[in-house]
Amino acid sequence: CLTTKTGPAVVLVHGPLAFPIATTDDGQAFLAGGYYGQGRVIVATHEGFLGLESMAPFWQNAIHWLDEGRRGVVGVMDIDAAIKVLTKSDLKCEKTKFRKDLSVFVCEAYISEHLEEIKNFVAEGGGLLIGGHAWYWAQTHVGQNPLTEFPGNKILNQMGLSLLGATIGGGTYKALVPSQAIKDSYHFRHLLYRFAAHVTAGEELSKHEEGCLKKLGNDCNVYLQMKAHDCSYYRQVLATLTDMLKRSGLPQVSSSRCQKHRAVIAIFSYSFLQFCILCGIAYIIIFLLVLLLTMHFPFLLQIQIGCQTDSLHKKDVLKRPSSVHEQFPVTSEMIQVWNLWGGLIYLVAPPKTQVKGLEVTAQMAVSAPYYKSGVTTAAEWSLLRTAPSPWAELEFENIILTVPSDAVRGLERPDEVAALWDEITRAVADLAAKPHKFPRKERFVRDVQISHDFMHAGYPIMVHKNSAAELVGVKKGKEMWGPIHELGHNQQRGCWEFPPHTTEGTCNLWSVYVNEEVLGIKREKAHGAMTAANRQSRAKDYVAGGRSLESWSMWVALETYMQLQERFGWDAFKKVFAAYHHMSDFPGDNKGKMNLYVETFSQTVGMDLTGFFKAWGWPIETATEEKLSQLPPWNDHPMTQYD
């Protein structure tokens, strides 16, 4: 068994003579090896592995396998802990830089010298033990491709092994049993050939192979980024993909076409077409769909095409390709950008960037319906709403709505929509005790499929296609629970959140507040869960179940806050949130944070609320009770009826 801590990377095993040695339960390899020419290689995805005493037996066996019985010198470069472990192998170990007379060379994957010589050393019969990860390099080298630019991969790629920018979580994993490794492990190239045979010749896949198809699709996307045109193995993969796509055609992924195999082919197709476009290969007719856009820039930025940044790589079925946006670093005043799926064009700048007087010229772009409060006139909008782009944006004081253009073609008064959204977002800010103008405008983006749930918070807030009309058709008297729920999520703060209990609970404070205070809809009408009968039933069942915090979540948790609101009003919440703005050094655990919340709320309303929160099962400490003992107690709180 091998134990990892957070930080190891993932190694993609893709060479025909490469193999995984240790993987996570879901098939992510973090130790792997292979044959290259006359030599051998083992890669560990964190240099710390090489010096672990707990792995000493493994490394002793590994170094003998790499040495191949020569009993030569093992050269170790800048990893003192590895020397201590490897000397137990009875082989001579020296601290040294790379030398051609070594039997085995041990180094970190960050090595920047002798890269070509090391490859030749292995090809001519030497052994290589290399450790390191690419994720930190990827984070600190924005705009560069870790598959081709990371030093370790310049050595490993042609050996059939590549360090990826992804990481694995900590855990204890069993090393693969050799007799079962081929059958039960995941190997990119082997499964690709099996899948191609399934698509082109109808060969059946095993259940294990079926379960690995999603990973295969994602790894295909990564593999093509290697662009190793001088490698015969790489050209073999390209030939396989070309043949498979010619025979199967480009699949149309939609709500009615979401079979797993077709979805995997869609991932292959998109990745392969990206590769062909970048390489100038134009023998597939589908390229006629691609728009190449030439843009002129006065200084460095990033350009993004497409606003649907939600990744669907973890989805088993797809209603659209897993990634449909593209981002390009701007490295010159004139660049060409493209996206197979099209999309609105955005300039992306780092935080606090001052972009004044910037002018961008786009060639071959198509205009889109776009409205901005205080800028777009009624006359301009009457023309803009008919613009040919399939995507439209409405930009208001604190929010931007990105919806299909069909949703705004008939919108005659966007100013009225803007006014109500301005009122809504100001109310969101009011309850959070923040200034009315958001530091960054919130954004809603509609999509045919999103990564999870019916909607989800973040930037942008993602909503399903049926919600587009709701966003642009907002009006007084019309319930807006879902979108406000997501805006509430973006207001939640860890200092007064108690996950997982309140994750889906306190965000609904904003849903209740906005529906009542702005849209004029009482809570019992805003959502079926908020009727008096449902609320009372939840509280009663919670008490009958022993007041366990395991059951205190979502609607049950919200009821606690609703009882506080009905007694002390919304102003109490605003004052509590405001008080947190001026605090620091918050407790890190739920118990500590809950006691701080009880103290803060009690001091805000001038009443000892410990009895109320204890009735809800909160872990109130004696110290908290003593701090609040001078305040009058809230003896007639709603939970007394269940005592």
XYZ file of C-alpha atoms in Angstrom, residues 60-615:
556
model
C 15.139 -0.672 -3.388
C 13.324 -2.966 -5.792
C 12.800 -0.120 -8.283
C 16.470 0.917 -8.349
C 17.564 -2.696 -8.973
C 15.040 -2.930 -11.824
C 16.462 0.249 -13.340
C 20.050 -0.931 -12.844
C 19.297 -4.214 -14.675
C 21.942 -6.174 -12.795
C 24.860 -3.930 -13.762
C 25.478 -2.960 -10.136
C 26.700 0.378 -11.411
C 26.692 3.815 -9.812
C 23.388 5.452 -8.904
C 23.736 9.199 -9.290
C 21.356 11.332 -7.258
C 20.996 15.026 -8.043
C 19.897 17.376 -5.217
C 17.642 14.919 -3.315
C 19.474 14.127 -0.091
C 16.580 12.148 1.384
C 16.596 9.849 -1.651
C 20.297 9.021 -1.145
C 19.550 7.845 2.386
C 16.774 5.551 1.153
C 18.506 4.258 -1.968
C 21.774 3.334 -0.233
C 19.838 0.503 1.457
C 19.677 -1.156 -1.961
C 23.362 -2.207 -1.656
C 24.120 -0.199 -4.794
C 26.694 2.572 -4.747
C 24.897 5.969 -4.532
C 26.567 9.313 -5.150
C 25.354 12.875 -4.994
C 26.140 14.198 -8.441
C 24.882 16.008 -11.465
C 24.133 14.040 -14.606
C 27.021 11.928 -15.948
C 27.023 9.502 -18.847
C 28.954 6.870 -16.878
C 26.110 6.347 -14.378
C 23.964 3.226 -14.321
C 20.911 5.014 -12.909
C 20.271 8.746 -12.685
C 17.870 10.106 -10.036
C 16.591 13.662 -10.300
C 13.651 15.976 -9.854
C 11.299 16.693 -12.734
C 12.243 20.376 -12.511
C 15.730 19.735 -13.914
C 16.567 22.278 -16.601
C 19.863 21.021 -17.983
C 21.033 18.005 -20.005
C 17.444 17.164 -21.018
C 18.329 15.738 -24.419
C 21.358 13.937 -23.003
C 19.204 12.286 -20.329
C 16.802 11.010 -22.984
C 19.708 9.559 -24.960
C 21.168 8.083 -21.774
C 17.979 6.073 -21.199
C 17.622 5.115 -24.856
C 21.141 3.694 -24.773
C 20.407 1.495 -21.752
C 20.515 3.718 -18.655
C 17.933 3.857 -15.884
C 16.057 7.025 -14.874
C 14.192 7.652 -11.639
C 12.513 11.063 -11.758
C 10.115 12.714 -9.328
C 8.102 15.915 -9.330
C 4.784 17.516 -10.201
C 3.695 19.952 -12.888
C 0.757 21.626 -11.153
C 2.733 24.432 -9.483
C 4.656 25.074 -12.698
C 1.352 25.316 -14.578
C 0.004 27.845 -12.049
C 3.106 30.024 -12.273
C 3.525 29.822 -16.054
C 0.151 31.064 -17.231
C -0.318 30.763 -20.966
C 2.311 28.037 -21.351
C 1.518 24.409 -22.063
C 2.840 22.134 -19.285
C 2.695 19.142 -21.643
C 5.296 20.682 -23.922
C 7.096 23.310 -21.825
C 7.446 21.742 -18.372
C 11.089 20.502 -18.118
C 10.254 17.017 -16.902
C 7.871 16.431 -19.768
C 10.561 17.348 -22.286
C 12.260 14.175 -21.063
C 9.222 11.988 -20.371
C 6.829 12.627 -23.268
C 8.647 10.435 -25.777
C 9.003 7.750 -23.116
C 5.207 7.476 -23.045
C 4.715 9.277 -19.721
C 3.534 12.850 -19.109
C 3.072 14.804 -15.883
C -0.242 16.663 -15.905
C -1.278 19.858 -14.160
C -3.939 18.007 -12.145
C -3.439 16.750 -8.587
C -4.758 13.804 -6.602
C -6.103 13.861 -3.073
C -4.412 12.258 -0.122
C -5.111 8.624 0.592
C -3.798 5.083 0.876
C -3.826 3.054 -2.321
C -2.792 -0.487 -3.173
C -0.038 -1.013 -5.705
C -1.206 -2.887 -8.792
C -0.787 -6.652 -8.844
C 1.181 -7.465 -12.033
C -1.166 -10.287 -13.071
C -4.158 -7.957 -12.837
C -2.516 -4.735 -14.016
C -3.340 -5.154 -17.701
C -6.879 -6.326 -17.065
C -7.956 -3.909 -14.339
C -5.764 -0.828 -14.777
C -6.273 2.082 -17.117
C -3.924 2.656 -20.036
C -4.725 5.479 -22.419
C -3.377 3.956 -25.627
C -4.671 0.443 -25.014
C -8.197 1.664 -24.271
C -8.127 4.065 -27.219
C -7.430 1.190 -29.616
C -10.134 -0.929 -27.963
C -12.625 1.916 -28.231
C -11.730 2.522 -31.890
C -12.358 -1.154 -32.590
C -15.693 -0.867 -30.803
C -16.717 2.145 -32.892
C -15.463 0.907 -36.251
C -15.900 -2.860 -35.961
C -18.479 -3.334 -33.218
C -16.182 -5.121 -30.765
C -17.670 -5.391 -27.281
C -16.126 -3.494 -24.371
C -15.795 -4.917 -20.878
C -17.552 -3.272 -17.949
C -14.191 -1.991 -16.742
C -13.492 -0.457 -20.141
C -16.969 1.077 -20.253
C -16.304 2.701 -16.892
C -13.088 4.288 -18.161
C -14.515 5.923 -21.286
C -15.098 9.329 -19.723
C -11.499 9.453 -18.524
C -10.378 8.352 -21.970
C -12.170 11.269 -23.599
C -10.608 13.769 -21.232
C -7.142 12.257 -21.605
C -7.448 12.439 -25.386
C -7.879 16.189 -25.044
C -4.722 16.358 -22.913
C -2.688 14.023 -25.102
C -3.234 16.012 -28.289
C -1.760 19.084 -26.592
C 1.601 17.311 -26.606
C 2.045 18.011 -30.348
C 4.877 15.457 -30.543
C 4.877 15.235 -34.332
C 8.359 13.711 -34.392
C 7.194 10.733 -32.329
C 5.892 7.675 -34.185
C 3.668 6.716 -31.227
C 1.986 10.115 -31.370
C 1.384 9.828 -35.103
C -0.201 6.427 -34.523
C -2.746 7.960 -32.161
C -3.542 10.693 -34.686
C -4.068 8.056 -37.370
C -6.408 6.129 -35.083
C -8.465 9.234 -34.300
C -8.607 10.254 -37.949
C -9.839 6.835 -39.030
C -12.412 6.655 -36.236
C -13.838 10.112 -36.970
C -13.977 9.494 -40.708
C -15.979 6.340 -40.100
C -18.253 7.588 -37.310
C -18.675 11.208 -38.359
C -18.939 14.201 -36.037
C -21.690 13.394 -33.495
C -24.451 15.867 -32.761
C -24.619 15.969 -28.988
C -27.972 17.250 -27.704
C -30.695 16.466 -25.175
C -31.948 13.742 -27.536
C -28.449 12.446 -28.381
C -26.567 11.894 -25.178
C -25.456 8.254 -25.377
C -22.191 7.679 -23.546
C -20.243 6.450 -26.573
C -21.390 9.296 -28.778
C -20.484 11.733 -26.005
C -16.966 10.295 -25.829
C -16.618 10.581 -29.599
C -17.733 14.198 -29.277
C -14.870 14.874 -26.861
C -12.455 13.168 -29.248
C -13.861 15.137 -32.169
C -13.542 18.513 -30.517
C -10.033 17.824 -29.236
C -8.917 16.488 -32.597
C -10.425 19.378 -34.531
C -8.712 21.836 -32.210
C -5.437 20.117 -32.922
C -5.993 20.117 -36.698
C -6.907 23.809 -36.790
C -3.852 24.832 -34.794
C -1.638 22.703 -37.009
C -3.142 23.956 -40.263
C -4.494 20.548 -41.301
C -7.501 21.211 -43.519
C -8.588 17.917 -44.984
C -11.723 17.554 -42.857
C -14.649 19.511 -44.257
C -15.986 20.411 -40.804
C -13.394 23.191 -40.609
C -15.694 25.319 -42.722
C -17.623 25.910 -39.487
C -14.674 27.530 -37.735
C -14.484 31.313 -37.486
C -11.009 32.792 -37.440
C -11.070 36.229 -35.922
C -8.258 38.737 -36.336
C -7.949 41.311 -33.540
C -5.629 44.258 -32.921
C -4.480 45.056 -29.359
C -2.397 47.911 -27.964
C -1.096 45.852 -24.997
C -1.214 42.425 -23.370
C -4.531 40.929 -22.263
C -6.324 37.630 -22.706
C -9.168 37.092 -25.099
C -11.947 34.610 -24.444
C -14.523 33.315 -26.893
C -17.623 31.858 -25.277
C -19.129 32.546 -21.873
C -20.103 28.957 -20.991
C -17.012 28.174 -18.920
C -18.721 25.371 -17.003
C -16.739 22.161 -17.529
C -18.696 18.951 -18.048
C -15.674 16.631 -17.915
C -17.148 14.744 -14.963
C -20.503 14.108 -16.642
C -21.300 10.588 -17.818
C -23.639 11.859 -20.542
C -23.319 15.069 -22.512
C -25.864 17.392 -24.092
C -23.067 19.617 -25.369
C -19.277 19.189 -25.637
C -17.550 19.172 -22.263
C -15.747 22.465 -22.937
C -17.059 25.123 -25.322
C -14.967 28.194 -24.589
C -11.453 29.156 -25.623
C -8.968 31.546 -24.013
C -5.903 32.980 -25.733
C -3.040 34.980 -24.218
C -2.479 38.162 -26.210
C 1.204 38.233 -27.049
C 1.196 40.722 -29.906
C -0.815 43.660 -31.185
C -2.519 41.477 -33.775
C -3.669 37.887 -33.190
C -5.995 35.311 -34.677
C -8.419 33.557 -32.345
C -11.105 30.961 -32.928
C -13.627 28.682 -31.301
C -15.272 25.775 -33.048
C -18.503 26.499 -31.169
C -18.445 30.283 -31.600
C -19.430 32.562 -28.740
C -19.326 36.116 -27.492
C -15.903 37.778 -27.374
C -14.486 38.945 -24.040
C -11.329 40.714 -22.938
C -9.955 39.185 -19.738
C -7.693 41.301 -17.541
C -6.091 40.610 -14.133
C -7.757 42.123 -11.055
C -7.307 45.882 -10.557
C -6.165 46.352 -14.139
C -6.887 49.867 -15.379
C -8.167 49.626 -18.951
C -8.772 53.196 -20.072
C -8.834 54.323 -23.659
C -8.497 50.775 -24.957
C -9.588 50.308 -28.548
C -9.893 46.866 -30.125
C -10.509 46.230 -33.797
C -12.136 42.909 -34.729
C -12.266 41.565 -38.246
C -14.847 38.992 -39.375
C -16.817 39.233 -36.118
C -20.633 39.240 -35.976
C -22.550 41.793 -33.893
C -24.657 40.627 -30.961
C -27.718 42.031 -29.163
C -26.198 44.045 -26.316
C -27.759 46.482 -23.881
C -25.963 48.493 -21.202
C -27.836 50.584 -18.679
C -27.261 54.299 -19.106
C -25.417 53.817 -22.395
C -27.674 52.079 -24.912
C -30.549 54.276 -26.088
C -34.011 53.028 -26.989
C -33.339 53.737 -30.662
C -30.064 51.812 -30.563
C -31.712 48.876 -28.834
C -34.449 48.641 -31.451
C -31.687 47.763 -33.947
C -29.325 45.882 -31.650
C -31.925 43.359 -30.533
C -32.118 42.103 -34.129
C -28.343 41.561 -34.427
C -27.538 38.129 -35.905
C -25.468 36.606 -33.077
C -27.230 33.697 -31.313
C -26.121 35.087 -27.925
C -27.148 38.337 -26.244
C -26.079 40.244 -23.147
C -27.904 42.692 -20.934
C -25.584 44.625 -18.619
C -27.108 46.446 -15.668
C -25.739 48.224 -12.603
C -24.687 45.089 -10.726
C -25.504 42.173 -12.979
C -25.023 40.850 -16.505
C -27.451 38.424 -18.142
C -26.138 36.239 -20.972
C -29.018 34.514 -22.733
C -29.932 33.229 -26.209
C -30.774 36.124 -28.520
C -34.257 34.707 -29.068
C -35.027 35.598 -25.440
C -34.510 39.331 -26.127
C -35.751 39.748 -29.701
C -39.147 40.845 -28.431
C -37.886 42.782 -25.399
C -38.945 46.375 -26.002
C -38.159 47.905 -22.594
C -34.827 46.565 -21.301
C -34.667 49.669 -19.117
C -37.583 48.321 -17.078
C -35.830 44.987 -16.656
C -32.693 46.874 -15.655
C -34.559 48.925 -13.057
C -35.950 45.837 -11.342
C -32.638 43.966 -11.383
C -30.984 47.071 -9.939
C -33.546 47.014 -7.140
C -32.970 43.306 -6.577
C -29.183 43.558 -6.405
C -29.340 46.568 -4.110
C -31.573 44.546 -1.807
C -29.022 41.711 -1.919
C -26.367 44.220 -0.875
C -28.630 45.691 1.826
C -29.145 42.358 3.555
C -25.415 41.624 3.352
C -24.682 45.072 4.832
C -22.554 46.042 1.844
C -22.447 49.052 -0.505
C -25.064 49.028 -3.260
C -22.475 48.935 -6.028
C -20.896 45.497 -6.270
C -17.081 45.380 -6.587
C -17.628 42.995 -9.511
C -20.873 42.610 -11.399
C -22.572 39.271 -10.951
C -23.208 37.314 -14.125
C -25.904 34.806 -15.115
C -25.147 32.531 -18.062
C -27.683 30.199 -19.631
C -26.551 26.786 -20.891
C -28.137 23.626 -22.270
C -26.286 21.603 -19.598
C -24.380 22.661 -16.491
C -21.937 20.867 -14.221
C -24.373 20.266 -11.363
C -27.894 20.990 -10.114
C -30.585 23.034 -11.850
C -28.573 26.191 -11.197
C -25.292 26.747 -9.432
C -23.510 29.726 -7.939
C -20.052 31.057 -8.696
C -18.760 33.282 -11.470
C -20.684 33.060 -13.611
C -23.894 31.752 -12.061
C -24.973 28.966 -14.395
C -28.633 28.324 -15.229
C -30.403 25.906 -17.540
C -31.886 26.958 -20.854
C -35.443 27.139 -19.484
C -34.395 29.896 -17.059
C -33.465 32.435 -19.765
C -37.018 33.757 -20.113
C -37.263 34.006 -16.326
C -34.161 36.173 -16.103
C -35.203 38.708 -18.740
C -38.885 38.526 -17.797
C -38.478 39.429 -14.140
C -41.292 41.608 -12.810
C -43.070 42.591 -9.611
C -45.308 39.872 -8.239
C -43.356 37.118 -10.025
C -41.481 34.674 -7.799
C -37.695 34.499 -8.354
C -36.572 31.996 -5.735
C -33.950 30.101 -7.784
C -31.864 32.965 -9.201
C -31.895 34.826 -5.872
C -30.913 31.592 -4.107
C -27.749 31.534 -6.245
C -27.039 35.204 -5.565
C -27.405 34.328 -1.899
C -24.791 31.603 -2.266
C -22.359 34.226 -3.527
C -22.980 36.253 -0.354
C -22.251 33.420 2.055
C -19.107 33.792 4.169
C -17.165 31.077 5.916
C -17.034 32.959 9.216
C -20.798 32.577 9.760
C -21.371 29.456 7.657
C -21.428 25.987 9.216
C -20.937 23.509 6.368
C -22.485 21.227 5.401
C -25.480 22.197 7.525
C -26.107 25.720 6.259
C -24.703 25.432 2.727
C -28.159 25.243 1.173
C -29.878 27.062 4.025
C -28.582 30.566 4.714
C -28.460 31.452 1.003
C -32.267 31.298 1.149
C -32.316 34.255 3.517
C -31.793 36.337 0.376
C -34.536 34.459 -1.484
C -37.038 35.257 1.258
C -35.854 38.843 1.664
C -35.877 39.792 -2.019
C -39.169 38.079 -2.768
C -40.861 39.867 0.114
C -39.146 43.251 0.081
C -38.729 43.776 -3.677
C -41.072 41.477 -5.574
C -43.896 41.683 -3.037
C -44.340 37.933 -2.573
C -44.769 36.561 0.948
C -42.516 33.683 1.957
C -45.326 31.126 2.059
C -46.120 31.958 -1.568
C -42.520 32.264 -2.755
C -41.758 28.566 -2.226
C -43.875 25.555 -1.313
C -41.447 24.576 1.431
C -42.189 27.849 3.235
C -45.863 27.250 4.046
C -46.732 27.406 7.747
C -47.657 23.723 7.804
C -44.385 22.594 6.247
C -42.315 24.792 8.514
C -44.029 23.555 11.660
C -43.784 19.944 10.545
C -40.039 20.241 9.972
C -39.390 21.747 13.379
C -41.561 19.132 15.100
C -39.878 16.233 13.284
C -36.446 17.662 14.063
C -37.204 17.717 17.794
C -38.702 14.234 17.674
C -35.527 13.013 15.982
C -33.411 14.130 18.933
C -32.339 17.617 17.746
C -29.288 16.133 16.057
C -27.188 18.506 13.978
C -26.844 15.731 11.414
C -30.454 16.525 10.484
C -30.064 20.291 10.821
C -29.568 21.323 7.213
C -31.209 23.122 4.273
C -34.870 23.827 5.096
C -34.537 22.720 8.724
C -31.580 25.042 9.217
C -33.412 27.876 7.444
C -36.267 27.533 9.927
C -33.888 28.481 12.762
C -33.078 31.741 10.997
C -36.703 32.373 10.048
C -37.717 32.168 13.704
C -35.039 34.728 14.520
C -36.212 36.968 11.681
C -39.864 36.833 12.721
C -38.955 37.923 16.223
C -36.158 40.447 15.590
C -36.685 41.534 11.974
C -34.350 41.829 8.989
C -32.459 44.723 10.555
C -31.015 42.334 13.131
C -29.471 40.238 10.345
C -28.078 43.315 8.640
C -26.450 44.425 11.877
C -25.031 40.935 12.510
C -23.531 40.754 9.009
C -22.140 44.250 9.461
C -20.527 43.210 12.748
C -18.738 40.352 10.986
C -17.256 42.802 8.483
C -15.215 44.273 11.321
C -14.049 40.997 12.885
C -10.932 38.918 12.283
C -9.302 35.743 13.615
C -12.429 33.613 13.283
C -12.657 30.096 14.725
C -11.882 27.393 12.196
C -14.372 24.772 13.385
C -18.162 24.750 13.317
C -18.517 24.622 17.097
C -16.392 27.717 17.587
C -18.104 29.582 14.755
C -21.564 28.677 16.048
C -20.757 30.002 19.511
C -19.424 33.218 17.979
C -22.654 33.573 15.994
C -24.777 33.068 19.122
C -22.742 35.694 20.954
C -22.867 38.158 18.045
C -26.606 37.811 17.450
C -27.373 38.035 21.175
C -25.295 41.180 21.615
C -26.918 42.700 18.522
C -30.505 42.233 19.738
C -29.697 42.753 23.437
C -31.079 39.395 24.511
C -29.587 36.093 25.658
C -30.382 33.621 22.860
C -28.457 30.630 24.203
C -31.649 28.841 25.258
C -33.107 29.220 21.771
C -30.022 27.877 20.013
C -29.659 25.017 22.508
C -33.244 24.080 21.670
